[in-house]
């Protein structure tokens, strides 16, 4: 690689740069180890290993294949792609088993690109974006209520999404820190309104280990266009979710298996003629009282 190539490379969203940011983000927010009893660690570790052993026996895995796996696992760490790998291919089942008891709004996976502490408005907000931000303007309104229908004034609606080129601020270079990330505090009647632009379909990085797996297996690397949200209110369970746009070619084969029918938006032309508008209401389950 020449120096010029290297310089060009550095300014692009490489898998390694995105992975390093995602790994650092994870360490800052979530890496404290759960206090898991040894019996449970033993059961889970043993059953995962048994599933691996069964696969090896069923398919007569060769030493070449075993060594290819070893090399690949090493590279996942080097590329910082453990957060990406686990969120794309594993998180959806963790989300499924942990939200099975909920009656309120459906959630789905968080993915690797949430950042806490985005700038917030009250009642209505416009996400920070560049002066020439590409993409169709999108007006997103809704309400936050409790499962019994009570509005939840003061609920916090956090939103983050990719830009029209499929890049997330703080994980791709040369995008302002809080671009297309923000939050809004619901009004007295639980309503909120957010102005942004429609995100594009998202391709997970193709030049790292996850991309290598996708290539080697003949899969594809696309997620449908989506908005990420976290909606929370005092005394209620936080919902982490995503919303999708009808007609996206990847709604039916999301690489991250995170689409649900309840999460489909219904965009209409905006009343002011400028882009699209969508309405989506959130219903929060009450917090479970411990003990
Ligand atoms: C994303 O934007 C995303 O939402 C998920 C789940 C995985 C990788 C990138
Ligand atoms: Fe995403």
Coordinates of C-alpha atoms and ligand atoms in Angstrom, one line a residue:
X1 CA 0.0 0.0 0.0
X2 CA 1.4 3.4 -0.9
X3 CA 1.4 6.3 1.4
X4 CA -1.3 8.0 -0.7
X5 CA -3.5 4.8 -0.5
X6 CA -3.0 4.7 3.2
X7 CA -4.1 8.4 3.5
X8 CA -7.1 7.8 1.4
X9 CA -7.9 4.6 3.4
X10 CA -7.7 6.5 6.7
X11 CA -10.5 8.9 5.6
X12 CA -12.9 6.1 4.7
X13 CA -15.1 4.1 7.0
X14 CA -13.0 0.9 7.2
X15 CA -14.1 -2.1 9.1
X16 CA -11.1 -1.8 11.4
X17 CA -11.8 1.9 12.2
X18 CA -15.6 1.2 12.7
X19 CA -14.8 -1.9 14.7
X20 CA -12.3 -0.1 17.0
X21 CA -15.0 2.6 17.7
X22 CA -17.6 0.0 18.4
X23 CA -15.3 -2.0 20.7
X24 CA -14.4 1.2 22.6
X25 CA -18.0 2.2 22.9
X26 CA -18.9 -1.2 24.3
X27 CA -16.1 -1.1 26.8
X28 CA -17.3 2.3 28.1
X29 CA -21.0 1.4 28.4
X30 CA -21.5 -2.3 29.0
X31 CA -18.3 -4.3 29.6
X32 CA -18.8 -4.8 33.4
X33 CA -19.1 -8.5 33.8
X34 CA -22.4 -9.9 35.1
X35 CA -22.1 -11.7 38.4
X36 CA -23.0 -15.0 36.9
X37 CA -22.9 -18.0 39.3
X38 CA -20.4 -20.8 38.3
X39 CA -23.2 -23.4 37.8
X40 CA -24.8 -21.2 35.1
X41 CA -21.5 -20.3 33.4
X42 CA -20.7 -24.1 33.4
X43 CA -24.1 -25.0 31.9
X44 CA -24.0 -22.3 29.2
X45 CA -20.4 -22.9 28.2
X46 CA -20.9 -26.6 28.1
X47 CA -24.0 -26.5 25.9
X48 CA -22.4 -24.0 23.5
X49 CA -19.3 -26.3 23.2
X50 CA -21.6 -29.4 22.8
X51 CA -23.3 -27.7 19.9
X52 CA -19.9 -27.0 18.3
X53 CA -18.8 -30.7 18.9
X54 CA -22.1 -31.9 17.3
X55 CA -21.6 -29.8 14.3
X56 CA -18.0 -31.0 13.8
X57 CA -19.2 -34.7 14.1
X58 CA -22.2 -34.2 11.8
X59 CA -20.0 -32.6 9.0
X60 CA -16.7 -34.4 9.5
X61 CA -14.8 -31.0 9.9
X62 CA -11.2 -31.2 8.7
X63 CA -8.1 -29.8 10.2
X64 CA -7.9 -27.2 7.4
X65 CA -11.4 -26.1 8.3
X66 CA -10.6 -26.0 12.0
X67 CA -7.5 -23.9 11.3
X68 CA -9.5 -21.6 9.1
X69 CA -11.9 -21.1 12.0
X70 CA -9.0 -20.3 14.3
X71 CA -7.6 -17.8 11.9
X72 CA -10.9 -16.2 11.4
X73 CA -11.7 -15.9 15.1
X74 CA -8.3 -14.2 15.7
X75 CA -9.1 -11.7 13.0
X76 CA -12.5 -10.8 14.4
X77 CA -10.8 -9.6 17.5
X78 CA -8.1 -7.8 15.6
X79 CA -10.7 -6.0 13.5
X80 CA -12.7 -5.0 16.6
X81 CA -15.7 -6.8 15.0
X82 CA -16.9 -8.8 18.0
X83 CA -19.6 -6.2 18.7
X84 CA -20.7 -6.3 15.1
X85 CA -20.6 -10.1 14.8
X86 CA -22.6 -10.7 18.0
X87 CA -25.2 -8.0 17.3
X88 CA -25.7 -9.1 13.7
X89 CA -25.9 -12.9 14.3
X90 CA -26.8 -13.4 18.0
X91 CA -28.5 -10.5 19.6
X92 CA -31.9 -11.0 18.0
X93 CA -32.4 -14.2 20.0
X94 CA -31.2 -12.6 23.3
X95 CA -33.8 -9.8 22.6
X96 CA -36.5 -12.3 21.8
X97 CA -36.1 -14.3 25.1
X98 CA -35.8 -11.1 27.2
X99 CA -38.9 -9.3 25.8
X100 CA -41.2 -12.3 25.6
X101 CA -43.3 -11.1 28.6
X102 CA -43.9 -7.6 27.3
X103 CA -47.4 -6.3 26.4
X104 CA -46.3 -2.9 25.2
X105 CA -44.4 -1.8 22.1
X106 CA -42.2 -4.4 20.4
X107 CA -38.5 -4.0 20.7
X108 CA -35.7 -5.3 18.6
X109 CA -31.9 -5.4 18.7
X110 CA -29.8 -2.3 19.7
X111 CA -26.9 -3.0 17.4
X112 CA -23.4 -1.6 17.9
X113 CA -23.9 2.1 17.2
X114 CA -25.9 3.6 20.1
X115 CA -24.2 6.5 22.0
X116 CA -25.8 7.8 25.2
X117 CA -26.1 11.6 25.9
X118 CA -27.2 13.0 22.5
X119 CA -28.5 16.6 22.5
X120 CA -32.2 16.7 23.5
X121 CA -35.2 18.9 22.9
X122 CA -38.5 19.2 24.6
X123 CA -41.7 18.3 22.8
X124 CA -40.2 18.7 19.3
X125 CA -36.7 18.6 18.0
X126 CA -34.7 18.6 14.8
X127 CA -31.8 16.2 14.8
X128 CA -28.5 17.9 14.2
X129 CA -27.4 17.5 10.6
X130 CA -25.1 19.1 8.1
X131 CA -26.3 22.1 6.1
X132 CA -26.3 20.0 2.9
X133 CA -27.4 16.7 4.6
X134 CA -28.5 14.4 1.8
X135 CA -31.8 12.5 2.0
X136 CA -35.6 13.0 2.0
X137 CA -36.8 15.1 4.9
X138 CA -38.8 13.0 7.5
X139 CA -41.2 14.3 10.1
X140 CA -41.7 11.7 12.8
X141 CA -44.5 12.3 15.4
X142 CA -46.1 10.1 18.0
X143 CA -47.1 9.7 21.6
X144 CA -45.7 7.7 24.6
X145 CA -48.3 6.1 26.8
X146 CA -48.3 3.4 29.6
X147 CA -50.0 0.0 28.9
X148 CA -53.2 1.3 30.5
X149 CA -53.4 4.2 28.1
X150 CA -52.1 7.0 30.4
X151 CA -49.9 9.5 28.6
X152 CA -46.3 9.7 29.8
X153 CA -45.2 13.3 29.8
X154 CA -41.4 13.5 30.4
X155 CA -40.8 10.2 28.6
X156 CA -37.5 10.3 26.8
X157 CA -37.4 9.3 23.1
X158 CA -33.8 8.8 21.9
X159 CA -33.2 8.3 18.2
X160 CA -30.1 7.5 16.1
X161 CA -29.7 6.4 12.5
X162 CA -27.4 6.2 9.5
X163 CA -27.2 9.0 7.0
X164 CA -28.3 8.7 3.3
X165 CA -25.0 7.1 2.5
X166 CA -25.4 4.4 5.2
X167 CA -22.9 5.8 7.7
X168 CA -23.3 6.5 11.5
X169 CA -21.7 9.5 13.2
X170 CA -18.9 8.6 15.7
X171 CA -18.3 5.3 13.8
X172 CA -17.4 6.7 10.3
X173 CA -14.9 9.5 9.7
X174 CA -15.7 13.1 8.8
X175 CA -19.3 13.2 10.2
X176 CA -20.1 15.8 12.9
X177 CA -20.2 14.1 16.4
X178 CA -24.0 14.1 16.9
X179 CA -25.1 14.0 13.3
X180 CA -28.5 12.3 13.1
X181 CA -28.5 11.5 16.8
X182 CA -30.8 13.2 19.3
X183 CA -33.5 12.9 21.9
X184 CA -36.8 14.5 22.7
X185 CA -38.7 14.8 26.0
X186 CA -42.4 14.1 25.5
X187 CA -44.9 16.9 26.2
X188 CA -47.7 17.2 28.8
X189 CA -49.9 14.9 26.6
X190 CA -47.0 12.4 25.9
X191 CA -46.6 13.6 22.4
X192 CA -43.3 14.3 20.6
X193 CA -42.1 15.3 17.2
X194 CA -38.7 14.8 15.5
X195 CA -37.5 16.2 12.2
X196 CA -34.7 14.3 10.4
X197 CA -34.0 12.7 7.0
X198 CA -34.8 9.2 5.8
X199 CA -31.9 6.8 6.4
X200 CA -30.6 4.6 3.5
X201 CA -30.3 0.8 3.6
X202 CA -27.2 -0.2 5.6
X203 CA -24.5 -2.5 4.5
X204 CA -22.4 -3.8 7.3
X205 CA -18.6 -3.3 6.7
X206 CA -17.5 -5.7 3.9
X207 CA -13.7 -5.3 4.3
X208 CA -13.4 -6.9 7.7
X209 CA -13.9 -10.4 9.2
X210 CA -17.7 -10.2 9.2
X211 CA -17.5 -9.3 5.5
X212 CA -15.1 -12.2 4.9
X213 CA -17.6 -14.7 6.5
X214 CA -20.4 -13.3 4.4
X215 CA -18.3 -13.7 1.2
X216 CA -17.1 -17.1 2.1
X217 CA -20.6 -18.3 2.8
X218 CA -22.2 -16.6 -0.2
X219 CA -24.6 -14.5 2.1
X220 CA -25.3 -10.8 1.7
X221 CA -24.4 -7.9 4.0
X222 CA -27.5 -5.7 4.0
X223 CA -29.9 -4.4 6.6
X224 CA -33.0 -2.5 5.4
X225 CA -33.1 1.2 6.1
X226 CA -34.0 1.7 9.8
X227 CA -34.4 4.2 12.6
X228 CA -33.0 3.2 16.0
X229 CA -34.9 4.3 19.1
X230 CA -34.8 4.0 22.9
X231 CA -38.0 5.1 24.7
X232 CA -38.1 5.3 28.4
X233 CA -40.2 6.8 31.2
X234 CA -40.1 6.8 35.0
X235 CA -41.5 3.6 36.4
X236 CA -41.6 1.9 33.0
X237 CA -39.4 -0.6 31.1
X238 CA -37.1 1.0 28.5
X239 CA -37.9 -0.2 25.0
X240 CA -35.0 -0.4 22.5
X241 CA -36.4 -0.8 19.0
X242 CA -36.0 0.0 15.3
X243 CA -38.5 1.1 12.7
X244 CA -38.5 0.2 9.1
X245 CA -39.8 1.5 5.7
X246 CA -42.3 -0.5 3.6
X247 CA -40.9 -1.6 0.2
X248 CA -37.2 -2.0 1.3
X249 CA -35.8 -5.0 -0.6
X250 CA -34.1 -6.2 2.6
X251 CA -37.1 -6.1 5.0
X252 CA -37.5 -9.8 4.4
X253 CA -33.9 -10.9 4.6
X254 CA -32.2 -8.5 7.1
X255 CA -28.6 -9.8 7.8
X256 CA -29.3 -9.1 11.5
X257 CA -32.8 -10.8 11.6
X258 CA -34.2 -7.7 13.4
X259 CA -37.3 -6.9 11.4
X260 CA -40.8 -7.5 12.9
X261 CA -44.2 -6.7 11.2
X262 CA -45.1 -4.4 14.2
X263 CA -42.0 -2.2 13.4
X264 CA -43.1 -1.2 9.9
X265 CA -43.8 2.5 9.4
X266 CA -46.5 3.9 7.2
X267 CA -44.9 7.0 5.6
X268 CA -47.1 9.5 3.8
X269 CA -46.2 12.6 1.8
X270 CA -45.6 15.4 4.3
X271 CA -48.4 18.0 4.7
X272 CA -46.1 20.8 3.9
X273 CA -45.0 19.1 0.7
X274 CA -41.5 18.6 2.0
X275 CA -40.6 14.9 2.1
X276 CA -42.5 12.3 4.2
X277 CA -44.2 12.1 7.6
X278 CA -44.8 9.1 9.8
X279 CA -46.7 8.6 13.0
X280 CA -45.6 5.9 15.5
X281 CA -46.9 5.6 19.1
X282 CA -45.0 3.9 21.9
X283 CA -46.6 1.9 24.7
X284 CA -44.4 1.1 27.7
X285 CA -44.8 -1.8 30.1
X286 CA -44.6 -0.9 33.8
X287 CA -41.3 -1.6 35.5
X288 CA -41.4 -4.9 37.3
X289 CA -41.1 -4.4 41.1
X290 CA -38.3 -6.4 42.4
X291 CA -38.4 -8.6 45.5
Ligands
LIG1 C1 -26.3 -1.6 12.3 O1 -26.6 -0.3 11.9 C2 -27.2 -2.3 13.0 O2 -28.4 -1.7 13.2 C3 -26.9 -3.6 13.4 C4 -27.9 -4.3 14.1 C5 -25.7 -4.1 13.1 C6 -24.8 -3.4 12.4 C7 -25.1 -2.2 12.0
LIG2 FE1 -28.4 0.4 12.6

